[in-house]
Short mmCIF file of C-alpha atoms and ligand atoms in Angstrom, two decimals:
data_model
loop_
_atom_site.label_atom_id
_atom_site.label_comp_id
_atom_site.label_asym_id
_atom_site.label_seq_id
_atom_site.Cartn_x
_atom_site.Cartn_y
_atom_site.Cartn_z
CA MET A 88 -24.82 -36.09 -9.54
CA ASP A 89 -22.89 -38.43 -7.21
CA GLY A 90 -19.42 -38.25 -5.76
CA TYR A 91 -17.48 -35.40 -4.25
CA ILE A 92 -16.20 -31.97 -5.13
CA MET A 93 -12.48 -31.57 -4.59
CA ALA A 94 -11.29 -28.19 -3.32
CA LEU A 95 -7.60 -27.44 -3.68
CA ASP A 96 -6.87 -24.69 -1.18
CA GLN A 97 -3.38 -23.40 -1.78
CA GLY A 98 -2.81 -20.98 1.13
CA THR A 99 0.19 -18.91 2.14
CA THR A 100 1.38 -21.30 4.80
CA SER A 101 -0.08 -24.62 3.73
CA SER A 102 -1.56 -26.58 0.88
CA ARG A 103 -4.85 -28.27 1.66
CA CYS A 104 -7.22 -30.55 -0.15
CA ILE A 105 -10.79 -31.13 1.00
CA LEU A 106 -13.42 -33.43 -0.47
CA PHE A 107 -16.93 -32.09 0.13
CA ASP A 108 -20.27 -33.83 -0.33
CA HIS A 109 -23.67 -32.35 -1.24
CA SER A 110 -24.34 -31.04 2.25
CA GLY A 111 -21.03 -29.15 2.24
CA ARG A 112 -19.65 -31.66 4.76
CA ILE A 113 -15.90 -32.31 4.89
CA CYS A 114 -15.50 -35.97 3.92
CA SER A 115 -11.73 -36.00 3.67
CA LEU A 116 -8.99 -33.48 4.40
CA ALA A 117 -5.25 -33.49 3.93
CA GLN A 118 -2.89 -30.64 4.67
CA GLN A 119 0.84 -29.89 4.44
CA GLU A 120 2.69 -26.81 5.60
CA PHE A 121 5.47 -25.75 3.27
CA THR A 122 8.64 -23.70 3.54
CA GLN A 123 8.62 -19.93 3.96
CA TYR A 124 11.80 -18.19 2.81
CA PHE A 125 12.85 -14.79 4.19
CA PRO A 126 16.07 -14.05 2.25
CA LYS A 127 16.30 -10.40 3.38
CA PRO A 128 14.34 -8.18 5.80
CA GLY A 129 10.90 -7.59 4.29
CA TRP A 130 11.38 -10.18 1.52
CA VAL A 131 9.18 -13.31 1.38
CA GLU A 132 9.51 -16.18 -1.10
CA HIS A 133 8.08 -19.65 -1.78
CA ASN A 134 9.41 -22.44 -3.95
CA ALA A 135 6.83 -22.80 -6.75
CA LEU A 136 7.72 -26.47 -7.20
CA GLU A 137 7.07 -27.08 -3.51
CA ILE A 138 3.72 -25.31 -3.86
CA TRP A 139 2.89 -27.80 -6.61
CA SER A 140 4.35 -30.90 -4.93
CA SER A 141 2.61 -30.18 -1.62
CA GLN A 142 -0.69 -29.46 -3.37
CA TYR A 143 -0.41 -32.63 -5.44
CA ALA A 144 0.52 -34.68 -2.38
CA VAL A 145 -2.49 -33.55 -0.36
CA ALA A 146 -4.83 -34.16 -3.32
CA THR A 147 -3.77 -37.79 -3.58
CA GLU A 148 -3.73 -38.16 0.21
CA ALA A 149 -7.29 -36.85 0.56
CA MET A 150 -8.44 -39.29 -2.11
CA ALA A 151 -6.56 -42.20 -0.54
CA ARG A 152 -7.97 -41.54 2.94
CA ILE A 153 -11.49 -42.40 1.85
CA ALA A 154 -10.44 -44.66 -1.03
CA VAL A 155 -11.90 -42.69 -3.91
CA THR A 156 -10.64 -42.48 -7.48
CA ALA A 157 -10.85 -39.81 -10.16
CA LYS A 158 -14.25 -41.05 -11.32
CA ASP A 159 -15.72 -40.28 -7.88
CA ILE A 160 -14.79 -36.62 -8.19
CA ALA A 161 -17.36 -34.53 -10.01
CA ALA A 162 -15.15 -31.45 -10.32
CA ILE A 163 -12.18 -29.60 -8.88
CA GLY A 164 -12.33 -26.06 -7.55
CA ILE A 165 -9.10 -24.16 -6.88
CA THR A 166 -8.59 -21.36 -4.42
CA ASN A 167 -5.26 -19.75 -3.75
CA GLN A 168 -3.11 -17.19 -2.00
CA ARG A 169 -3.46 -14.18 -4.27
CA GLU A 170 -0.91 -11.81 -5.84
CA THR A 171 1.99 -14.25 -5.32
CA THR A 172 3.89 -14.18 -8.57
CA ILE A 173 5.34 -17.10 -10.54
CA LEU A 174 7.07 -17.00 -13.93
CA TRP A 175 7.84 -20.29 -15.62
CA ASP A 176 9.05 -21.76 -18.90
CA ARG A 177 6.03 -22.38 -21.12
CA ARG A 178 7.51 -25.58 -22.57
CA THR A 179 9.25 -27.25 -19.62
CA GLY A 180 7.10 -25.89 -16.78
CA MET A 181 10.21 -24.96 -14.78
CA PRO A 182 9.89 -21.79 -12.67
CA VAL A 183 12.53 -19.19 -13.58
CA CYS A 184 13.08 -18.25 -9.91
CA SER A 185 11.36 -18.37 -6.53
CA ALA A 186 7.75 -17.28 -6.26
CA ILE A 187 7.57 -13.74 -4.89
CA VAL A 188 4.95 -13.86 -2.15
CA TRP A 189 2.24 -11.23 -1.71
CA GLN A 190 3.81 -10.13 1.58
CA CYS A 191 7.17 -9.34 -0.06
CA ARG A 192 8.22 -5.67 0.09
CA ARG A 193 11.16 -5.75 -2.34
CA THR A 194 9.43 -3.47 -4.84
CA ALA A 195 8.19 -0.83 -2.37
CA GLU A 196 10.60 1.77 -3.73
CA ARG A 197 9.49 1.07 -7.28
CA ILE A 198 5.95 1.93 -6.25
CA ASP A 199 7.21 5.12 -4.58
CA ARG A 200 8.60 6.24 -7.92
CA LEU A 201 5.16 6.23 -9.57
CA THR A 202 3.92 9.75 -10.28
CA PRO A 203 0.66 10.99 -8.73
CA GLU A 204 -0.94 10.76 -12.20
CA GLU A 205 0.19 7.15 -12.61
CA LYS A 206 -1.10 6.30 -9.13
CA GLU A 207 -4.46 7.84 -9.95
CA MET A 208 -4.66 5.92 -13.21
CA ILE A 209 -3.93 2.67 -11.37
CA ARG A 210 -6.63 3.37 -8.81
CA GLU A 211 -9.22 4.17 -11.45
CA LYS A 212 -8.55 1.18 -13.64
CA THR A 213 -7.75 -1.52 -11.12
CA GLY A 214 -9.61 -0.40 -7.97
CA LEU A 215 -6.37 -0.97 -6.03
CA VAL A 216 -4.22 1.28 -3.88
CA PRO A 217 -0.85 1.17 -5.69
CA ASP A 218 1.37 -1.07 -3.58
CA ALA A 219 4.18 -3.61 -3.80
CA TYR A 220 1.63 -6.15 -2.49
CA PHE A 221 0.15 -6.69 -5.96
CA SER A 222 1.74 -8.71 -8.79
CA ALA A 223 2.68 -5.96 -11.29
CA SER A 224 5.90 -4.70 -9.71
CA LYS A 225 6.87 -8.27 -8.72
CA ILE A 226 6.65 -9.41 -12.36
CA GLU A 227 8.67 -6.40 -13.47
CA TRP A 228 11.29 -7.19 -10.81
CA ILE A 229 11.71 -10.75 -12.11
CA LEU A 230 11.93 -9.59 -15.73
CA ASP A 231 14.59 -7.05 -14.77
CA ASN A 232 16.61 -9.09 -12.28
CA VAL A 233 16.62 -12.73 -13.35
CA LYS A 234 19.12 -13.19 -16.12
CA GLY A 235 17.74 -13.83 -19.58
CA VAL A 236 14.08 -13.89 -18.54
CA ARG A 237 13.05 -10.66 -20.28
CA GLU A 238 14.55 -11.87 -23.57
CA ARG A 239 12.83 -15.23 -23.23
CA ALA A 240 9.57 -13.50 -22.35
CA LEU A 241 9.79 -11.38 -25.50
CA GLN A 242 10.16 -14.57 -27.50
CA GLY A 243 6.98 -16.01 -26.01
CA GLU A 244 8.78 -18.63 -23.93
CA ILE A 245 7.61 -17.48 -20.49
CA CYS A 246 4.27 -17.73 -18.69
CA PHE A 247 3.25 -15.55 -15.76
CA GLY A 248 0.64 -16.76 -13.36
CA ASN A 249 -0.60 -16.40 -9.85
CA VAL A 250 -0.85 -19.65 -7.93
CA ASP A 251 -4.20 -20.59 -9.53
CA ALA A 252 -2.78 -20.39 -13.07
CA TRP A 253 0.34 -22.28 -11.99
CA LEU A 254 -1.71 -25.15 -10.49
CA ILE A 255 -4.04 -25.30 -13.51
CA TYR A 256 -1.01 -25.46 -15.82
CA LYS A 257 0.46 -28.33 -13.77
CA LEU A 258 -2.84 -30.20 -13.37
CA THR A 259 -3.54 -30.08 -17.10
CA GLY A 260 -0.06 -31.32 -17.94
CA GLY A 261 1.00 -27.92 -19.28
CA GLN A 262 -1.99 -27.65 -21.64
CA THR A 263 -3.73 -24.61 -20.19
CA HIS A 264 -2.60 -21.11 -19.27
CA VAL A 265 -5.63 -19.40 -17.79
CA THR A 266 -6.77 -17.47 -14.70
CA ASP A 267 -10.01 -16.03 -13.34
CA TYR A 268 -11.35 -12.50 -12.77
CA THR A 269 -10.69 -12.48 -9.02
CA ASN A 270 -7.01 -13.35 -9.38
CA ALA A 271 -6.53 -11.07 -12.38
CA SER A 272 -8.03 -8.19 -10.40
CA ARG A 273 -5.14 -8.46 -7.91
CA THR A 274 -2.32 -8.13 -10.42
CA MET A 275 -2.66 -4.33 -10.79
CA LEU A 276 -2.62 -4.93 -14.56
CA PHE A 277 -6.29 -5.74 -15.06
CA ASN A 278 -8.99 -3.18 -15.77
CA ILE A 279 -11.86 -4.28 -13.54
CA HIS A 280 -14.38 -2.17 -15.49
CA THR A 281 -13.59 -3.41 -19.01
CA LYS A 282 -12.47 -6.84 -17.72
CA GLN A 283 -9.36 -6.79 -19.90
CA TRP A 284 -5.61 -6.74 -19.34
CA ASP A 285 -4.76 -3.06 -19.65
CA GLU A 286 -2.21 -1.98 -22.26
CA GLU A 287 -1.33 1.25 -20.50
CA LEU A 288 -0.57 -0.58 -17.26
CA LEU A 289 1.45 -3.25 -19.06
CA LYS A 290 3.51 -0.48 -20.64
CA LEU A 291 3.97 1.27 -17.31
CA PHE A 292 5.44 -1.88 -15.75
CA HIS A 293 7.25 -2.99 -18.93
CA ILE A 294 5.41 -6.31 -19.09
CA PRO A 295 4.95 -8.11 -22.43
CA ALA A 296 1.32 -9.17 -22.94
CA ASP A 297 2.41 -12.60 -24.21
CA ILE A 298 3.24 -13.82 -20.73
CA LEU A 299 -0.29 -13.25 -19.39
CA PRO A 300 -2.91 -15.97 -18.92
CA LYS A 301 -6.35 -15.81 -20.51
CA VAL A 302 -8.97 -14.52 -18.04
CA GLN A 303 -12.41 -16.04 -17.48
CA PRO A 304 -15.17 -16.09 -14.82
CA SER A 305 -14.35 -17.95 -11.60
CA GLY A 306 -16.91 -20.69 -12.19
CA LYS A 307 -16.27 -22.19 -15.63
CA ILE A 308 -14.49 -25.28 -16.92
CA PHE A 309 -10.83 -24.26 -17.14
CA GLY A 310 -9.63 -27.60 -18.50
CA TYR A 311 -9.34 -31.24 -17.43
CA THR A 312 -6.71 -32.91 -15.31
CA ASP A 313 -4.16 -34.83 -17.34
CA GLU A 314 -4.80 -38.54 -16.83
CA SER A 315 -1.31 -39.08 -15.49
CA VAL A 316 -1.90 -36.62 -12.63
CA LEU A 317 -4.86 -37.94 -10.61
CA GLY A 318 -5.69 -41.03 -12.63
CA GLY A 319 -8.45 -39.60 -14.80
CA ARG A 320 -9.83 -36.56 -16.56
CA ILE A 321 -11.53 -34.43 -13.89
CA PRO A 322 -13.02 -31.07 -14.87
CA ILE A 323 -11.27 -28.12 -13.24
CA ALA A 324 -14.45 -26.11 -12.91
CA ALA A 325 -13.50 -23.14 -10.74
CA ALA A 326 -10.67 -20.93 -9.62
CA ALA A 327 -10.91 -17.96 -7.28
CA GLY A 328 -8.59 -16.01 -5.04
CA ASP A 329 -8.83 -17.14 -1.42
CA GLN A 330 -10.71 -14.11 -0.11
CA GLN A 331 -13.28 -14.04 -2.87
CA ALA A 332 -13.73 -17.80 -2.44
CA ALA A 333 -14.32 -17.29 1.29
CA LEU A 334 -16.92 -14.59 0.53
CA PHE A 335 -18.69 -17.13 -1.69
CA GLY A 336 -18.23 -19.93 0.86
CA GLN A 337 -19.86 -17.76 3.53
CA CYS A 338 -22.79 -17.37 1.10
CA CYS A 339 -22.35 -13.59 0.97
CA PHE A 340 -24.04 -13.52 -2.42
CA GLY A 341 -25.86 -10.21 -2.16
CA PRO A 342 -24.85 -6.55 -1.77
CA GLY A 343 -24.01 -5.55 1.81
CA GLU A 344 -23.05 -9.05 3.01
CA VAL A 345 -19.69 -9.12 4.82
CA LYS A 346 -17.16 -11.70 6.01
CA ASN A 347 -13.83 -11.45 7.80
CA THR A 348 -11.17 -14.12 7.37
CA TYR A 349 -8.40 -14.62 9.92
CA GLY A 350 -5.76 -16.55 8.01
CA THR A 351 -2.11 -15.63 7.54
CA GLY A 352 -3.43 -12.13 6.87
CA GLY A 353 -6.82 -10.66 7.74
CA PHE A 354 -9.31 -9.89 5.00
CA LEU A 355 -12.66 -8.19 5.33
CA LEU A 356 -14.80 -8.27 2.20
CA MET A 357 -18.20 -6.76 1.49
CA ASN A 358 -20.17 -7.81 -1.57
CA THR A 359 -21.26 -4.62 -3.39
CA GLY A 360 -23.22 -6.39 -6.16
CA THR A 361 -22.76 -5.15 -9.72
CA ARG A 362 -21.47 -1.77 -8.53
CA ALA A 363 -17.72 -1.12 -8.22
CA ILE A 364 -17.61 1.26 -5.25
CA THR A 365 -14.55 3.46 -4.86
CA SER A 366 -13.35 3.73 -1.28
CA ALA A 367 -12.51 7.03 0.35
CA HIS A 368 -10.87 5.22 3.29
CA GLY A 369 -8.08 3.07 1.90
CA LEU A 370 -10.12 0.01 0.98
CA LEU A 371 -9.71 -1.81 -2.31
CA THR A 372 -12.32 -2.39 -5.00
CA THR A 373 -11.99 -5.90 -6.29
CA MET A 374 -13.89 -8.44 -8.34
CA ALA A 375 -16.02 -11.03 -6.56
CA ALA A 376 -16.43 -14.59 -7.79
CA VAL A 377 -19.31 -15.47 -10.12
CA CYS A 378 -20.07 -18.35 -12.47
CA GLU A 379 -20.12 -18.09 -16.25
CA GLY A 380 -23.23 -16.33 -17.55
CA GLU A 381 -23.86 -14.37 -14.35
CA PRO A 382 -23.36 -10.60 -14.16
CA VAL A 383 -19.98 -9.66 -12.70
CA GLN A 384 -19.92 -8.69 -9.04
CA TYR A 385 -17.57 -6.48 -7.09
CA ALA A 386 -16.45 -6.29 -3.47
CA LEU A 387 -14.88 -3.76 -1.17
CA GLU A 388 -11.91 -5.23 0.65
CA GLY A 389 -9.78 -4.30 3.62
CA SER A 390 -6.49 -6.22 3.64
CA VAL A 391 -4.41 -6.66 6.79
CA PHE A 392 -1.02 -8.24 6.07
CA VAL A 393 -0.36 -9.94 9.39
CA ALA A 394 -3.13 -11.71 11.30
CA GLY A 395 -2.69 -15.42 12.13
CA SER A 396 0.94 -15.20 11.11
CA ILE A 397 1.77 -13.27 14.28
CA ILE A 398 0.79 -16.44 16.13
CA GLN A 399 3.07 -18.44 13.86
CA TRP A 400 5.82 -15.96 14.67
CA LEU A 401 5.23 -16.48 18.41
CA ARG A 402 5.49 -20.20 17.78
CA ASP A 403 8.38 -20.43 15.32
CA GLU A 404 10.60 -17.40 15.89
CA MET A 405 9.86 -16.28 19.47
CA ARG A 406 9.22 -19.88 20.56
CA MET A 407 6.72 -18.75 23.20
CA ILE A 408 4.12 -21.38 22.31
CA LYS A 409 4.25 -24.87 20.87
CA THR A 410 0.99 -24.78 18.95
CA ALA A 411 -1.14 -21.92 17.62
CA ALA A 412 -4.06 -23.14 19.73
CA GLN A 413 -2.02 -22.64 22.94
CA SER A 414 -2.21 -18.89 22.38
CA GLU A 415 -5.82 -19.03 23.55
CA GLU A 416 -4.90 -20.68 26.87
CA TYR A 417 -2.25 -18.06 27.59
CA ALA A 418 -4.55 -15.19 26.63
CA ASP A 419 -7.24 -16.52 28.94
CA GLU A 420 -4.74 -16.74 31.81
CA ALA A 421 -3.82 -13.07 31.46
CA PHE A 422 -6.52 -10.74 32.69
CA ASP A 423 -5.28 -8.05 30.29
CA THR A 424 -2.09 -7.15 28.40
CA ALA A 425 -0.58 -5.13 31.27
CA GLY A 426 -0.70 -2.09 29.01
CA VAL A 427 1.24 -3.70 26.15
CA TYR A 428 0.25 -3.18 22.52
CA ILE A 429 1.83 -4.96 19.58
CA VAL A 430 1.51 -3.55 16.07
CA PRO A 431 2.49 -6.47 13.83
CA ALA A 432 3.59 -4.37 10.85
CA PHE A 433 6.20 -6.99 9.85
CA THR A 434 5.77 -6.21 6.17
CA GLY A 435 4.37 -2.70 6.39
CA MET A 436 0.74 -1.84 7.06
CA GLY A 437 -2.18 -2.46 4.71
CA ALA A 438 -5.69 -1.01 4.99
CA PRO A 439 -6.49 1.63 6.01
CA TYR A 440 -2.92 2.96 6.61
CA TRP A 441 -0.99 1.70 3.54
CA ASN A 442 2.51 2.30 4.81
CA PRO A 443 5.05 -0.13 3.32
CA TYR A 444 7.84 1.04 5.61
CA ALA A 445 6.13 0.60 8.99
CA ARG A 446 7.60 -2.30 10.97
CA GLY A 447 6.55 -4.36 13.95
CA THR A 448 6.32 -2.29 17.12
CA VAL A 449 5.78 -3.18 20.78
CA VAL A 450 4.86 -0.38 23.16
CA GLY A 451 3.92 -0.05 26.81
CA ILE A 452 6.26 -2.70 28.25
CA THR A 453 6.82 -2.50 32.00
CA ARG A 454 8.70 -4.77 34.40
CA GLY A 455 5.52 -6.74 35.13
CA CYS A 456 4.92 -7.78 31.50
CA LYS A 457 4.84 -11.58 31.25
CA LYS A 458 4.69 -13.96 28.35
CA GLU A 459 0.93 -14.34 28.90
CA HIS A 460 0.46 -10.58 28.45
CA PHE A 461 2.58 -10.57 25.33
CA ILE A 462 0.65 -13.43 23.74
CA ARG A 463 -2.64 -11.80 24.61
CA ALA A 464 -1.43 -8.52 23.06
CA ALA A 465 -0.52 -10.43 19.88
CA LEU A 466 -4.04 -11.88 19.63
CA GLU A 467 -5.60 -8.52 20.42
CA SER A 468 -3.56 -6.91 17.62
CA ILE A 469 -5.34 -9.14 15.10
CA ALA A 470 -8.71 -7.85 16.29
CA PHE A 471 -7.56 -4.21 16.47
CA GLN A 472 -6.44 -4.28 12.86
CA SER A 473 -9.76 -5.78 11.75
CA MET A 474 -11.58 -3.13 13.79
CA ASP A 475 -9.79 -0.38 11.85
CA VAL A 476 -10.90 -1.95 8.60
CA ILE A 477 -14.48 -2.39 9.81
CA HIS A 478 -14.65 1.29 10.75
CA ALA A 479 -13.31 2.24 7.29
CA MET A 480 -15.88 0.02 5.62
CA GLU A 481 -18.73 1.51 7.64
CA GLU A 482 -17.63 4.97 6.54
CA ASP A 483 -17.49 3.91 2.89
CA ALA A 484 -20.78 2.06 2.99
CA GLY A 485 -22.43 4.90 4.95
CA VAL A 486 -24.19 2.40 7.23
CA PRO A 487 -23.05 0.43 10.27
CA LEU A 488 -22.47 -3.28 9.70
CA ASN A 489 -25.13 -5.35 11.33
CA GLY A 490 -22.93 -8.24 12.39
CA LEU A 491 -19.99 -10.13 11.02
CA LYS A 492 -19.36 -13.65 9.73
CA VAL A 493 -15.85 -14.92 10.43
CA ASP A 494 -13.68 -17.79 9.21
CA GLY A 495 -10.04 -18.79 8.61
CA GLY A 496 -7.59 -20.74 10.76
CA ALA A 497 -7.30 -18.21 13.57
CA SER A 498 -11.09 -17.83 13.88
CA SER A 499 -11.02 -21.11 15.81
CA ASN A 500 -9.55 -19.03 18.65
CA ASN A 501 -12.50 -18.20 20.94
CA PHE A 502 -10.62 -15.49 22.81
CA LEU A 503 -9.85 -13.69 19.57
CA VAL A 504 -13.39 -13.80 18.19
CA LYS A 505 -14.96 -12.74 21.51
CA PHE A 506 -12.49 -9.86 21.79
CA GLN A 507 -13.37 -8.88 18.22
CA ALA A 508 -17.08 -8.80 19.10
CA ASP A 509 -16.28 -6.68 22.17
CA LEU A 510 -14.14 -4.23 20.21
CA ILE A 511 -16.70 -3.58 17.50
CA GLY A 512 -19.70 -3.91 19.79
CA LYS A 513 -21.47 -6.27 17.38
CA GLU A 514 -22.38 -9.92 17.24
CA VAL A 515 -19.90 -12.12 15.44
CA SER A 516 -21.00 -15.43 13.90
CA ARG A 517 -18.66 -18.30 13.22
CA PRO A 518 -20.05 -21.02 10.93
CA LYS A 519 -19.74 -24.71 11.77
CA CYS A 520 -17.38 -25.12 8.86
CA ILE A 521 -14.61 -22.51 9.05
CA GLU A 522 -13.00 -23.92 5.91
CA THR A 523 -15.07 -21.45 3.92
CA THR A 524 -12.28 -20.67 1.47
CA ALA A 525 -12.19 -24.27 0.29
CA LEU A 526 -15.97 -24.48 0.51
CA GLY A 527 -16.34 -21.41 -1.73
CA ALA A 528 -14.11 -22.97 -4.39
CA ALA A 529 -16.10 -26.20 -4.11
CA TYR A 530 -19.43 -24.35 -4.45
CA LEU A 531 -18.23 -22.48 -7.54
CA ALA A 532 -17.02 -25.72 -9.14
CA GLY A 533 -20.12 -27.67 -8.09
CA LEU A 534 -22.50 -25.01 -9.42
CA THR A 535 -20.58 -24.98 -12.70
CA VAL A 536 -20.97 -28.70 -13.33
CA GLY A 537 -24.50 -28.96 -11.89
CA TYR A 538 -23.52 -30.82 -8.69
CA TRP A 539 -25.52 -28.16 -6.87
CA LYS A 540 -28.62 -26.78 -8.59
CA ASP A 541 -28.44 -23.13 -7.58
CA ARG A 542 -27.29 -20.70 -4.91
CA ASP A 543 -30.35 -21.37 -2.74
CA GLU A 544 -29.35 -25.01 -2.45
CA VAL A 545 -25.85 -23.90 -1.45
CA ARG A 546 -27.12 -21.31 1.04
CA ALA A 547 -29.16 -23.98 2.83
CA ASN A 548 -25.82 -25.59 3.82
CA TRP A 549 -24.60 -22.61 5.88
CA GLN A 550 -24.80 -23.54 9.57
CA LEU A 551 -23.97 -21.47 12.61
CA GLY A 552 -21.24 -22.92 14.81
CA ARG A 553 -21.13 -20.28 17.54
CA LYS A 554 -22.31 -16.73 18.05
CA PHE A 555 -20.16 -14.30 20.08
CA VAL A 556 -22.09 -11.53 21.82
CA PRO A 557 -20.26 -8.38 22.97
CA ASP A 558 -20.39 -7.42 26.64
CA MET A 559 -17.57 -4.88 27.01
CA GLN A 560 -18.32 -1.53 28.59
CA GLU A 561 -18.09 1.47 26.28
CA GLU A 562 -15.48 3.12 28.53
CA GLU A 563 -13.14 0.15 28.36
CA ARG A 564 -13.55 -0.06 24.60
CA ALA A 565 -12.71 3.62 24.16
CA GLU A 566 -9.64 3.25 26.39
CA LEU A 567 -8.36 0.26 24.39
CA LEU A 568 -8.96 2.07 21.13
CA ARG A 569 -7.01 5.10 22.29
CA GLY A 570 -4.07 2.90 23.24
CA TRP A 571 -4.16 1.12 19.90
CA LYS A 572 -4.16 4.41 17.96
CA ARG A 573 -1.12 5.58 19.92
CA ALA A 574 0.67 2.32 19.18
CA VAL A 575 -0.05 2.58 15.43
CA HIS A 576 1.22 6.14 15.56
CA CYS A 577 4.53 4.78 16.91
CA ALA A 578 4.82 2.13 14.16
CA ILE A 579 4.25 4.76 11.48
CA GLY A 580 6.52 7.29 13.21
CA TRP A 581 9.31 4.70 13.03
CA ALA A 582 8.78 4.54 9.26
CA ASP A 583 8.52 8.28 8.80
CA ASP A 584 11.78 8.96 10.66
CA ARG A 585 13.80 6.41 8.68
CA GLU A 586 15.88 8.89 6.65
P1 ADP B 155 -3.82 -19.45 5.13
O1 ADP B 155 -4.97 -19.98 4.33
O2 ADP B 155 -3.55 -17.99 4.93
O3 ADP B 155 -2.56 -20.28 5.05
P2 ADP B 155 -5.33 -20.42 7.47
O4 ADP B 155 -6.73 -19.97 7.30
O5 ADP B 155 -5.01 -21.85 7.32
O6 ADP B 155 -4.29 -19.51 6.66
O7 ADP B 155 -4.91 -20.00 8.95
C1 ADP B 155 -3.63 -20.26 9.40
C2 ADP B 155 -3.21 -19.19 10.36
O8 ADP B 155 -4.05 -19.21 11.51
C3 ADP B 155 -1.79 -19.38 10.83
O9 ADP B 155 -1.09 -18.17 10.70
C4 ADP B 155 -1.93 -19.79 12.30
O10 ADP B 155 -0.91 -19.22 13.10
C5 ADP B 155 -3.28 -19.23 12.69
N1 ADP B 155 -3.99 -20.07 13.67
C6 ADP B 155 -4.38 -21.34 13.51
N2 ADP B 155 -5.00 -21.79 14.62
C7 ADP B 155 -5.00 -20.77 15.50
C8 ADP B 155 -5.48 -20.58 16.83
N3 ADP B 155 -6.13 -21.55 17.48
N4 ADP B 155 -5.29 -19.38 17.41
C9 ADP B 155 -4.67 -18.37 16.76
N5 ADP B 155 -4.19 -18.49 15.51
C10 ADP B 155 -4.35 -19.67 14.89
#
């Protein structure tokens, strides 16, 4: 099969489109950042129409850059920021309000009100730690707080979707309302064992079943683009949440294979094959991406809410750097952090702590602390948080990890990845192509339409970019770890003393 596979990568901070060829090479790329709204402390919103318009714009731009038309595109694969919740009018396609972003904490108190029995039921059915992070309480909030929406929903006029379902609806000209297993498994309404929307959970969150999309495997034809959108009927042959797509893009196809993504947040996933393993250490059990006809696969996941976004914060709010890449130069200039630790709990803490009320904390500041130290501490905080998750995963898996594959925007930072290798005392491999999220969506779509023959053909494309070998002394590592634990203790103490 000729042509390209188009990956639409709708991330938290930007919309991207990449055209890949058979070798998994990036032939064209277009990207647009879009607006982040912070209407109240701890609240995060996006404009769903801007998500669509930016995604559409980069799709046409990527095609225009290498002068291809719809007939040159064998299939589209979608990957998206997960959990982010959009409700729209089924007929007009107009969102009923802003998209509530995964990071948003507005429903934290709602989750607190769940009884221990309800929390246990959620864990068992969904594999998730009950939290405001997931879609369920966000949907309920919209139904309860946006005027008239519950009534319209009861009359079948409203669709709910995560960003994948929203984009598919728009791409198909409003014809299709569908999602995939990986996205559904992040709503906290989907039973990952029976692979069905769960009536008991829908009742618990007062959500009418009519608003839900149909669920199917990640690699399957979801529909075709409306001719008026990209100039032809292109099969939309895959959709997968960003982290599951990255796991696929890193070719972690078998049990025990692990990747860590440093994007807006940090996400460590381990493929656990056909077994849904329950974590004893605050990790989530989630569905991994597979194509139609394959047995379902599960993954263990550690989610860290703030990773690369602390660098964005240094750039946009603190105005300490002009570009994200500059953070590496500053970190290299500072020999250490001068004893400073930053815990970037801007929207609470995820795995393994799960504290929605923790907030960003800086400790250890002395008169000698310079901007360089502060920036270095910010980068180190990304690696510390991943280290906590890696330790939790090793405990759950019962075996030490034997290395780590990394990707995501912030993995281009050599200081960060080397520091990560030092902290965990293991080799860290960064592939040549760190756009593994988009690549994973492309692979799923390409396998579905026969652009690639099988997983072996896909695996042959994985190429090492750089390997980072640890050389930190054990004593120094232990000292750093102790400091980090004390800092986390402070961030959580701040939350615990809030009354
Ligand atoms: P997402 O898909 O979640 O939008 P990306 O994988 O595109 O995220 O990564 C973007 C994030 O990576 C941003 O938060 C940005 O601050 C961070 N980032 C990008 N380049 C660097 C860099 N060189 N050093 C540190 N952080 C970086």
